Amino acid sequence: MAMGELKISEMRDLTRIERIGAHSHIRGLGLDSSLEPRLSSEGMVGQIPARKAAGIMVKMVQQGKIAGRALLLAGQPGTGKTAIAMGMAKSLGQETPFAMLAGSELYSLDMSKTEALMQAFRKAIGVRIKEEAEVIEGEVVEVQIDRPAVAGAASKTGKLTLKTTDMETVYDLGAKMIEALGKEKVQSGDVIAIDKASGKITKLGRSFARSRDYDAMGPQTKFVQCPEGELQKRKEIVHCVTLHEIDVINSRTQGFLALFTGDTGEIRAEVREQIDTKVAEWREEGKAEIVPGVLFIDEVHMLDIECFSFLNRALENDMAPILVVATNRGITTIRGTNYRSPHGIPIDFLDRLLIISTQPYKEEEIRNILDIRCQEEDVEMSEDAKVLLTKIGVNTSLRYAIHLITSAALACQKRKGKAVEVEDITRVYNLFYDVKRSTQYLMEYQSQYMFNEVSAGEAEEDETNAMVS
């Protein structure tokens, strides 16, 4: 008995394994119904003006009142630019396409830069296709299956009795329908829908009238009302796909399988033109509608002058998504030229952008973010340890302070402590250097490193600058 108890206690729950990432705590932009940012909500802290501006953009996207516009998130490293973009993605929901791309990705793909950008653009444009289908929808009264006495002598036959609040009908079943009913584990009391064209059976739930059949039921059991009216109905079914998915299905010999293999390759312009023409026809006939989504390009300063020229032209297209770009650079060289400009972006493209600026976090905001991260990483930390970690975040960087949370938790675990204390933070702080201390160390011992080309005078000057910053 003791062995049985031991085995149960050692079993790990593998049903919910979620990787904790840098922005896994973000649930939205943290705005109320009037688009006013809360101080701390949905994982977002501070950056009130930036979040409010992003919220207005999200609302305009949801209402379909904005397309082909571009937004720039500019700010110092570690001020929450990517977090705001992730918050926008969560606020838009599943229906609105959101594609993410890093500027440096374009140079590592097996296709031209402009083709990669075009594919990213079309991933961010959704098409909501509507079609009418005939379905049989009702509550199962009885499933009767006749199995032959001798195996293999004849195929199975059966009858299915379905009812609504107004009528009841008996349907004869063939072997395929019997197999489909068996797969879905359909039994009397279930409310089902059968697609007449494909024969697909969808289990909608159990009827409220049969809710007392069993004393105990699982949490996944869903109760629905018995359908009203006719058993056979015409229903409008909506499919949501992106233009890129339609491109891939129509351009490759393996069709939709290319979506799973990832071997999309370059798609010909003729294919895209034909698809755009067809989608335009569907729009006129009322069969489809365009859903402009959001394309987020991080590290936009990594794009070169050719990419910026392409983006200028692409934003003028009728079916262009909202472009959100982010950068942490100041006045720097535009890649592919010798010219310098703000954020490394050409002036003509910069003129198209609505710019949202992010500000460095205050001490109180850093403390709130560290509290959220401790909760996300499931780390118990004492009040004094949090105060010390906040000071480290203020003096070094927020990212460095966040990295110390899990390290300190492991140090606490090693000494068999229940909560992270000041000594654990101090220990990992001495083990792992931040940028300032690492730079200072390099200045002191730079003569002992290989390929050292810094003169003594330059080293002293750099050390002074590092100490000042």
Short mmCIF file of C-alpha atoms in Angstrom, two decimals:
data_model
loop_
_atom_site.label_atom_id
_atom_site.label_comp_id
_atom_site.label_asym_id
_atom_site.label_seq_id
_atom_site.Cartn_x
_atom_site.Cartn_y
_atom_site.Cartn_z
CA MET A 1 0.00 0.00 0.00
CA ALA A 2 2.86 2.32 0.90
CA MET A 3 4.48 1.67 -2.51
CA GLY A 4 1.20 2.57 -4.27
CA GLU A 5 0.99 5.88 -2.40
CA LEU A 6 4.64 6.63 -3.23
CA LYS A 7 4.05 6.08 -6.96
CA ILE A 8 1.02 8.39 -6.98
CA SER A 9 2.92 11.18 -5.23
CA GLU A 10 5.85 10.91 -7.68
CA MET A 11 3.68 11.12 -10.82
CA ARG A 12 4.06 14.40 -12.69
CA ASP A 13 1.13 16.18 -14.23
CA LEU A 14 2.11 16.29 -17.91
CA THR A 15 -1.20 17.69 -19.15
CA ARG A 16 -0.20 21.32 -18.65
CA ILE A 17 3.40 22.03 -19.60
CA GLU A 18 3.88 25.63 -20.67
CA ARG A 19 7.22 27.16 -21.49
CA ILE A 20 7.82 30.33 -19.52
CA GLY A 21 9.10 32.91 -22.01
CA ALA A 22 10.14 36.55 -21.72
CA HIS A 23 6.59 37.74 -22.49
CA SER A 24 4.48 34.73 -21.45
CA HIS A 25 2.90 36.83 -18.67
CA ILE A 26 1.34 39.28 -21.19
CA ARG A 27 -2.44 38.73 -21.52
CA GLY A 28 -3.41 41.99 -23.24
CA LEU A 29 -2.82 45.77 -23.16
CA GLY A 30 -4.46 46.22 -19.74
CA LEU A 31 -7.08 48.78 -20.85
CA ASP A 32 -10.59 49.33 -19.48
CA SER A 33 -13.76 49.65 -21.61
CA SER A 34 -13.06 53.36 -22.31
CA LEU A 35 -9.49 52.52 -23.50
CA GLU A 36 -7.92 54.04 -20.37
CA PRO A 37 -4.82 52.06 -19.28
CA ARG A 38 -4.85 50.58 -15.78
CA LEU A 39 -1.63 51.00 -13.77
CA SER A 40 -1.07 47.22 -13.72
CA SER A 41 -3.33 44.84 -15.62
CA GLU A 42 -3.09 41.77 -17.91
CA GLY A 43 0.67 41.59 -17.24
CA MET A 44 1.30 45.17 -18.45
CA VAL A 45 2.83 47.76 -16.10
CA GLY A 46 3.51 51.46 -16.76
CA GLN A 47 3.98 52.90 -20.29
CA ILE A 48 0.54 54.56 -19.94
CA PRO A 49 0.68 56.86 -23.05
CA ALA A 50 2.15 54.10 -25.27
CA ARG A 51 -0.46 51.53 -24.20
CA LYS A 52 -3.29 54.02 -24.73
CA ALA A 53 -2.05 54.80 -28.27
CA ALA A 54 -1.69 51.07 -29.02
CA GLY A 55 -5.23 50.49 -27.67
CA ILE A 56 -6.68 53.10 -30.06
CA MET A 57 -4.91 51.35 -32.96
CA VAL A 58 -6.29 47.95 -31.87
CA LYS A 59 -9.83 49.36 -31.70
CA MET A 60 -9.51 50.81 -35.21
CA VAL A 61 -8.19 47.48 -36.54
CA GLN A 62 -11.11 45.59 -34.94
CA GLN A 63 -13.64 47.98 -36.50
CA GLY A 64 -11.93 47.69 -39.91
CA LYS A 65 -11.44 51.47 -40.09
CA ILE A 66 -7.71 51.37 -40.66
CA ALA A 67 -5.49 49.54 -43.11
CA GLY A 68 -2.21 50.21 -44.86
CA ARG A 69 -1.00 52.30 -41.93
CA ALA A 70 2.33 51.92 -40.13
CA LEU A 71 3.23 52.34 -36.47
CA LEU A 72 6.71 52.69 -34.94
CA LEU A 73 7.47 51.66 -31.36
CA ALA A 74 10.70 53.49 -30.49
CA GLY A 75 12.48 53.40 -27.16
CA GLN A 76 15.52 52.28 -25.20
CA PRO A 77 16.27 48.56 -24.75
CA GLY A 78 14.10 46.96 -22.06
CA THR A 79 11.26 49.50 -22.14
CA GLY A 80 8.50 47.10 -23.21
CA LYS A 81 8.25 47.57 -27.00
CA THR A 82 7.82 43.85 -27.78
CA ALA A 83 5.52 43.51 -24.74
CA ILE A 84 3.19 46.18 -26.22
CA ALA A 85 3.20 44.36 -29.58
CA MET A 86 2.37 41.06 -27.81
CA GLY A 87 -0.39 42.85 -25.88
CA MET A 88 -1.84 44.11 -29.18
CA ALA A 89 -1.81 40.54 -30.56
CA LYS A 90 -3.65 39.19 -27.49
CA SER A 91 -6.18 42.07 -27.55
CA LEU A 92 -7.00 41.46 -31.23
CA GLY A 93 -7.96 37.84 -30.49
CA GLN A 94 -7.86 34.70 -32.64
CA GLU A 95 -9.98 36.06 -35.52
CA THR A 96 -7.52 38.81 -36.54
CA PRO A 97 -4.26 37.60 -38.13
CA PHE A 98 -1.05 38.66 -36.35
CA ALA A 99 2.30 37.84 -37.99
CA MET A 100 5.69 38.42 -36.31
CA LEU A 101 9.05 38.81 -38.01
CA ALA A 102 12.53 39.90 -36.88
CA GLY A 103 14.41 42.19 -39.26
CA SER A 104 17.47 39.89 -39.27
CA GLU A 105 15.35 36.86 -40.36
CA LEU A 106 15.14 38.13 -43.95
CA TYR A 107 18.84 37.50 -44.54
CA SER A 108 18.80 33.84 -43.42
CA LEU A 109 15.91 32.57 -45.61
CA ASP A 110 16.23 30.62 -48.89
CA MET A 111 14.37 33.30 -50.82
CA SER A 112 14.74 36.95 -51.77
CA LYS A 113 14.16 39.63 -49.12
CA THR A 114 11.19 41.12 -50.95
CA GLU A 115 9.55 37.67 -51.33
CA ALA A 116 9.97 37.02 -47.58
CA LEU A 117 8.39 40.41 -46.82
CA MET A 118 5.53 39.77 -49.26
CA GLN A 119 4.81 36.39 -47.63
CA ALA A 120 4.84 38.07 -44.19
CA PHE A 121 2.42 40.74 -45.49
CA ARG A 122 0.01 38.10 -46.81
CA LYS A 123 0.21 36.10 -43.56
CA ALA A 124 -1.19 39.22 -41.86
CA ILE A 125 -4.23 39.51 -44.18
CA GLY A 126 -7.15 37.22 -43.35
CA VAL A 127 -10.03 36.13 -45.56
CA ARG A 128 -13.32 35.20 -43.89
CA ILE A 129 -15.03 32.86 -46.38
CA LYS A 130 -18.76 32.20 -45.92
CA GLU A 131 -20.56 29.22 -47.37
CA GLU A 132 -23.98 27.68 -46.86
CA ALA A 133 -24.24 24.00 -45.98
CA GLU A 134 -27.17 21.66 -45.37
CA VAL A 135 -27.02 20.06 -41.94
CA ILE A 136 -29.22 17.67 -39.96
CA GLU A 137 -29.30 18.84 -36.36
CA GLY A 138 -31.17 17.15 -33.53
CA GLU A 139 -31.14 15.20 -30.28
CA VAL A 140 -30.38 11.48 -30.51
CA VAL A 141 -33.36 9.43 -29.24
CA GLU A 142 -31.99 6.01 -30.15
CA VAL A 143 -29.08 4.42 -32.03
CA GLN A 144 -29.89 0.91 -33.22
CA ILE A 145 -27.11 -1.05 -34.99
CA ASP A 146 -27.73 -4.51 -36.51
CA ARG A 147 -24.56 -6.59 -36.55
CA PRO A 148 -24.52 -9.72 -38.78
CA ALA A 149 -24.42 -13.08 -36.96
CA VAL A 150 -21.44 -14.29 -39.01
CA ALA A 151 -18.45 -11.93 -39.14
CA GLY A 152 -17.82 -10.61 -42.66
CA ALA A 153 -21.05 -12.05 -44.05
CA ALA A 154 -22.65 -8.64 -44.57
CA SER A 155 -22.01 -5.04 -43.71
CA LYS A 156 -23.49 -3.45 -40.61
CA THR A 157 -26.78 -1.64 -40.91
CA GLY A 158 -28.71 0.45 -38.41
CA LYS A 159 -31.20 3.16 -37.64
CA LEU A 160 -30.74 6.56 -36.02
CA THR A 161 -33.69 8.35 -34.43
CA LEU A 162 -33.30 12.14 -34.17
CA LYS A 163 -35.74 14.69 -32.78
CA THR A 164 -36.22 18.41 -32.36
CA THR A 165 -38.86 20.17 -30.24
CA ASP A 166 -41.22 20.00 -33.27
CA MET A 167 -40.54 16.67 -35.01
CA GLU A 168 -38.90 13.23 -34.85
CA THR A 169 -37.44 11.19 -37.75
CA VAL A 170 -35.76 7.79 -38.21
CA TYR A 171 -32.75 7.60 -40.58
CA ASP A 172 -31.26 4.43 -42.09
CA LEU A 173 -27.51 4.16 -41.51
CA GLY A 174 -24.80 2.73 -43.77
CA ALA A 175 -21.44 1.29 -42.71
CA LYS A 176 -19.59 4.66 -42.97
CA MET A 177 -22.12 6.53 -40.83
CA ILE A 178 -22.08 3.72 -38.22
CA GLU A 179 -18.29 4.00 -38.08
CA ALA A 180 -18.48 7.82 -37.74
CA LEU A 181 -21.04 7.51 -34.90
CA GLY A 182 -18.75 5.01 -33.17
CA LYS A 183 -15.74 7.34 -33.46
CA GLU A 184 -17.66 10.25 -31.92
CA LYS A 185 -19.10 7.87 -29.24
CA VAL A 186 -22.61 9.15 -29.93
CA GLN A 187 -25.31 7.85 -27.55
CA SER A 188 -28.92 8.67 -26.81
CA GLY A 189 -29.28 12.10 -25.24
CA ASP A 190 -26.47 13.68 -27.31
CA VAL A 191 -27.24 16.66 -29.56
CA ILE A 192 -25.42 16.19 -32.89
CA ALA A 193 -25.07 17.93 -36.27
CA ILE A 194 -24.49 15.94 -39.49
CA ASP A 195 -23.13 17.69 -42.59
CA LYS A 196 -25.13 16.24 -45.51
CA ALA A 197 -22.39 16.89 -48.10
CA SER A 198 -19.45 15.31 -46.26
CA GLY A 199 -21.24 13.10 -43.70
CA LYS A 200 -19.15 14.65 -40.90
CA ILE A 201 -20.71 14.27 -37.44
CA THR A 202 -20.19 17.02 -34.85
CA LYS A 203 -21.15 16.44 -31.22
CA LEU A 204 -22.64 19.70 -29.90
CA GLY A 205 -23.23 18.46 -26.33
CA ARG A 206 -25.79 16.62 -24.21
CA SER A 207 -29.42 17.63 -23.96
CA PHE A 208 -30.57 19.41 -20.77
CA ALA A 209 -33.43 16.89 -20.58
CA ARG A 210 -30.85 14.13 -19.94
CA SER A 211 -28.78 16.07 -17.39
CA ARG A 212 -29.89 13.81 -14.52
CA ASP A 213 -29.04 10.51 -16.25
CA TYR A 214 -25.77 10.20 -14.34
CA ASP A 215 -24.85 11.16 -10.77
CA ALA A 216 -21.37 12.38 -11.74
CA MET A 217 -20.00 13.78 -15.01
CA GLY A 218 -16.68 15.25 -16.14
CA PRO A 219 -16.09 19.01 -16.39
CA GLN A 220 -15.87 18.75 -20.21
CA THR A 221 -19.54 17.67 -20.45
CA LYS A 222 -21.47 20.50 -22.13
CA PHE A 223 -25.27 20.76 -21.92
CA VAL A 224 -27.27 22.34 -24.75
CA GLN A 225 -30.95 22.89 -25.53
CA CYS A 226 -32.78 20.48 -27.82
CA PRO A 227 -32.83 22.12 -31.32
CA GLU A 228 -36.07 23.75 -32.50
CA GLY A 229 -37.91 23.59 -35.85
CA GLU A 230 -36.97 21.34 -38.77
CA LEU A 231 -34.27 18.68 -38.54
CA GLN A 232 -32.76 19.70 -41.90
CA LYS A 233 -31.42 23.26 -41.90
CA ARG A 234 -29.25 25.50 -44.04
CA LYS A 235 -26.42 26.94 -41.98
CA GLU A 236 -23.82 29.55 -42.83
CA ILE A 237 -20.32 28.21 -42.13
CA VAL A 238 -17.41 30.66 -41.83
CA HIS A 239 -13.80 29.62 -42.57
CA CYS A 240 -10.95 31.97 -41.61
CA VAL A 241 -7.72 31.63 -43.62
CA THR A 242 -4.87 33.96 -44.54
CA LEU A 243 -3.97 35.00 -48.09
CA HIS A 244 -0.59 33.29 -47.65
CA GLU A 245 -2.28 29.95 -46.92
CA ILE A 246 -4.38 30.29 -50.10
CA ASP A 247 -1.18 31.19 -52.03
CA VAL A 248 0.65 28.08 -50.78
CA ILE A 249 -2.25 25.71 -51.47
CA ASN A 250 -2.55 26.96 -55.06
CA SER A 251 1.15 27.31 -55.92
CA ARG A 252 2.74 24.03 -54.82
CA THR A 253 2.31 20.57 -56.32
CA GLN A 254 1.83 19.06 -52.84
CA GLY A 255 -0.98 21.57 -52.14
CA PHE A 256 -1.92 22.19 -48.51
CA LEU A 257 0.76 19.73 -47.27
CA ALA A 258 3.31 22.49 -47.93
CA LEU A 259 1.76 24.37 -44.99
CA PHE A 260 2.90 21.56 -42.68
CA THR A 261 6.33 20.89 -44.21
CA GLY A 262 7.17 24.61 -44.34
CA ASP A 263 8.60 24.17 -47.87
CA THR A 264 6.67 27.06 -49.39
CA GLY A 265 9.48 28.46 -51.57
CA GLU A 266 8.95 31.51 -53.75
CA ILE A 267 5.40 32.02 -55.00
CA ARG A 268 4.92 33.38 -58.52
CA ALA A 269 3.30 36.80 -58.99
CA GLU A 270 0.78 35.31 -61.48
CA VAL A 271 -0.58 32.97 -58.78
CA ARG A 272 -1.05 35.88 -56.37
CA GLU A 273 -2.79 37.99 -59.02
CA GLN A 274 -5.25 35.16 -59.80
CA ILE A 275 -5.98 34.67 -56.08
CA ASP A 276 -6.49 38.43 -55.55
CA THR A 277 -8.92 38.48 -58.51
CA LYS A 278 -10.84 35.50 -57.12
CA VAL A 279 -11.01 36.97 -53.59
CA ALA A 280 -12.25 40.28 -55.10
CA GLU A 281 -15.04 38.33 -56.89
CA TRP A 282 -16.02 36.60 -53.63
CA ARG A 283 -16.15 40.00 -51.91
CA GLU A 284 -18.50 41.40 -54.55
CA GLU A 285 -20.74 38.33 -54.30
CA GLY A 286 -20.79 38.58 -50.47
CA LYS A 287 -19.09 35.18 -50.07
CA ALA A 288 -15.98 36.56 -48.38
CA GLU A 289 -14.66 39.56 -46.52
CA ILE A 290 -11.11 40.78 -45.97
CA VAL A 291 -9.79 40.98 -42.40
CA PRO A 292 -6.71 43.26 -42.33
CA GLY A 293 -4.43 42.01 -39.57
CA VAL A 294 -1.16 43.21 -38.04
CA LEU A 295 2.42 42.54 -39.19
CA PHE A 296 4.99 43.18 -36.45
CA ILE A 297 8.63 43.62 -37.53
CA ASP A 298 11.09 43.74 -34.63
CA GLU A 299 14.62 45.15 -35.09
CA VAL A 300 13.43 47.20 -38.08
CA HIS A 301 16.83 48.95 -38.24
CA MET A 302 18.22 45.63 -39.60
CA LEU A 303 16.28 46.12 -42.88
CA ASP A 304 18.21 47.65 -45.77
CA ILE A 305 17.25 50.38 -48.24
CA GLU A 306 15.71 47.83 -50.68
CA CYS A 307 13.36 46.49 -47.99
CA PHE A 308 12.27 50.00 -47.01
CA SER A 309 11.54 50.84 -50.68
CA PHE A 310 9.44 47.65 -50.94
CA LEU A 311 7.53 48.50 -47.72
CA ASN A 312 6.79 51.99 -49.06
CA ARG A 313 5.13 50.46 -52.13
CA ALA A 314 3.44 47.56 -50.28
CA LEU A 315 1.67 49.88 -47.83
CA GLU A 316 -0.08 51.61 -50.74
CA ASN A 317 -1.72 48.32 -51.82
CA ASP A 318 -5.50 47.95 -51.39
CA MET A 319 -5.07 44.82 -49.26
CA ALA A 320 -2.33 45.94 -46.87
CA PRO A 321 -2.28 45.06 -43.16
CA ILE A 322 -1.34 47.35 -40.28
CA LEU A 323 2.45 47.44 -40.07
CA VAL A 324 3.94 47.74 -36.56
CA VAL A 325 7.73 48.09 -36.37
CA ALA A 326 10.01 48.40 -33.34
CA THR A 327 13.58 49.63 -32.87
CA ASN A 328 15.90 50.58 -30.02
CA ARG A 329 18.40 52.55 -32.15
CA GLY A 330 18.96 56.29 -32.15
CA ILE A 331 20.47 58.21 -35.08
CA THR A 332 22.32 55.52 -37.01
CA THR A 333 23.33 54.46 -40.53
CA ILE A 334 20.64 53.14 -42.89
CA ARG A 335 21.74 49.64 -43.84
CA GLY A 336 22.91 49.48 -47.45
CA THR A 337 23.83 53.21 -47.59
CA ASN A 338 26.33 55.65 -46.05
CA TYR A 339 23.58 57.97 -44.82
CA ARG A 340 22.50 58.37 -41.21
CA SER A 341 18.91 58.95 -40.11
CA PRO A 342 16.74 58.62 -36.97
CA HIS A 343 16.33 54.93 -35.95
CA GLY A 344 18.18 53.82 -39.12
CA ILE A 345 14.96 54.36 -41.13
CA PRO A 346 14.86 56.48 -44.35
CA ILE A 347 13.10 59.83 -43.92
CA ASP A 348 10.44 59.10 -46.59
CA PHE A 349 9.39 55.88 -44.80
CA LEU A 350 9.65 57.54 -41.38
CA ASP A 351 7.16 60.14 -42.63
CA ARG A 352 4.54 57.37 -43.08
CA LEU A 353 4.89 56.15 -39.48
CA LEU A 354 2.86 57.07 -36.43
CA ILE A 355 5.50 57.02 -33.71
CA ILE A 356 4.86 55.73 -30.17
CA SER A 357 7.69 56.37 -27.72
CA THR A 358 8.37 54.15 -24.70
CA GLN A 359 9.98 55.58 -21.56
CA PRO A 360 12.34 53.89 -19.06
CA TYR A 361 10.50 52.22 -16.17
CA LYS A 362 10.38 53.90 -12.75
CA GLU A 363 11.46 52.06 -9.58
CA GLU A 364 7.88 51.29 -8.51
CA GLU A 365 7.05 49.91 -11.99
CA ILE A 366 10.16 47.69 -11.95
CA ARG A 367 9.00 46.32 -8.59
CA ASN A 368 5.52 45.54 -10.02
CA ILE A 369 7.04 43.80 -13.07
CA LEU A 370 9.31 41.69 -10.83
CA ASP A 371 6.26 40.71 -8.72
CA ILE A 372 4.44 39.56 -11.89
CA ARG A 373 7.50 37.62 -13.10
CA CYS A 374 7.90 35.90 -9.70
CA GLN A 375 4.27 34.82 -9.93
CA GLU A 376 4.70 33.66 -13.56
CA GLU A 377 7.85 31.65 -12.73
CA ASP A 378 6.25 30.28 -9.53
CA VAL A 379 8.98 31.65 -7.25
CA GLU A 380 8.37 32.55 -3.58
CA MET A 381 10.46 35.59 -2.62
CA SER A 382 10.75 37.51 0.65
CA GLU A 383 10.00 41.25 0.81
CA ASP A 384 13.67 42.18 1.51
CA ALA A 385 14.84 40.09 -1.47
CA LYS A 386 12.34 41.88 -3.74
CA VAL A 387 13.57 45.28 -2.51
CA LEU A 388 17.18 44.28 -3.28
CA LEU A 389 16.23 42.87 -6.70
CA THR A 390 14.38 46.12 -7.51
CA LYS A 391 17.51 48.14 -6.65
CA ILE A 392 19.58 45.86 -8.89
CA GLY A 393 17.01 46.43 -11.68
CA VAL A 394 17.26 50.23 -11.26
CA ASN A 395 21.10 50.28 -11.20
CA THR A 396 21.67 47.71 -13.98
CA SER A 397 18.72 46.75 -16.20
CA LEU A 398 15.26 45.23 -15.86
CA ARG A 399 16.22 42.23 -18.03
CA TYR A 400 19.20 41.41 -15.80
CA ALA A 401 17.00 41.56 -12.67
CA ILE A 402 14.39 39.24 -14.30
CA HIS A 403 17.15 36.75 -15.23
CA LEU A 404 18.21 36.57 -11.58
CA ILE A 405 14.77 35.36 -10.40
CA THR A 406 15.07 31.72 -11.51
CA SER A 407 18.81 31.61 -10.67
CA ALA A 408 18.06 32.83 -7.12
CA ALA A 409 15.24 30.26 -6.83
CA LEU A 410 17.70 27.46 -7.69
CA ALA A 411 20.20 28.82 -5.14
CA CYS A 412 17.39 28.84 -2.54
CA GLN A 413 16.43 25.27 -3.51
CA LYS A 414 20.04 24.12 -3.00
CA ARG A 415 20.11 25.42 0.58
CA LYS A 416 16.65 23.82 1.08
CA GLY A 417 14.97 27.17 1.74
CA LYS A 418 11.24 27.82 1.24
CA ALA A 419 11.48 31.39 -0.09
CA VAL A 420 14.23 33.33 -1.89
CA GLU A 421 16.11 35.52 0.61
CA VAL A 422 18.64 38.37 0.28
CA GLU A 423 21.56 35.89 0.53
CA ASP A 424 20.31 34.02 -2.57
CA ILE A 425 20.06 37.24 -4.59
CA THR A 426 23.56 38.29 -3.41
CA ARG A 427 24.99 34.90 -4.34
CA VAL A 428 23.68 34.91 -7.94
CA TYR A 429 24.55 38.62 -8.30
CA ASN A 430 28.18 37.73 -7.57
CA LEU A 431 28.05 34.69 -9.87
CA PHE A 432 26.54 36.41 -12.94
CA TYR A 433 27.86 39.79 -14.14
CA ASP A 434 25.74 42.56 -15.61
CA VAL A 435 26.95 44.67 -18.56
CA LYS A 436 28.57 47.43 -16.47
CA ARG A 437 30.61 45.06 -14.26
CA SER A 438 31.57 42.92 -17.26
CA THR A 439 32.79 46.02 -19.14
CA GLN A 440 34.74 47.18 -16.09
CA TYR A 441 36.37 43.74 -15.78
CA LEU A 442 37.35 43.81 -19.47
CA MET A 443 38.91 47.26 -19.08
CA GLU A 444 41.04 46.05 -16.16
CA TYR A 445 42.24 42.84 -17.81
CA GLN A 446 41.98 43.71 -21.51
CA SER A 447 45.73 43.35 -22.03
CA GLN A 448 45.48 39.62 -21.18
CA TYR A 449 42.85 38.92 -23.90
CA MET A 450 43.67 37.78 -27.42
CA PHE A 451 43.65 40.25 -30.35
CA ASN A 452 43.65 43.18 -27.95
CA GLU A 453 43.97 46.44 -29.92
CA VAL A 454 42.80 48.99 -27.32
CA SER A 455 45.53 51.36 -26.18
CA ALA A 456 45.97 52.19 -22.48
CA GLY A 457 44.63 55.74 -22.94
CA GLU A 458 41.47 54.52 -24.72
CA ALA A 459 40.95 51.86 -22.04
CA GLU A 460 41.06 54.47 -19.24
CA GLU A 461 38.64 56.74 -21.18
CA ASP A 462 36.21 53.83 -21.82
CA GLU A 463 36.39 52.81 -18.16
CA THR A 464 35.50 56.36 -17.08
CA ASN A 465 32.55 56.41 -19.51
CA ALA A 466 31.35 53.03 -18.23
CA MET A 467 31.50 54.25 -14.62
CA VAL A 468 29.59 57.44 -15.50
CA SER A 469 26.82 55.55 -17.37
#
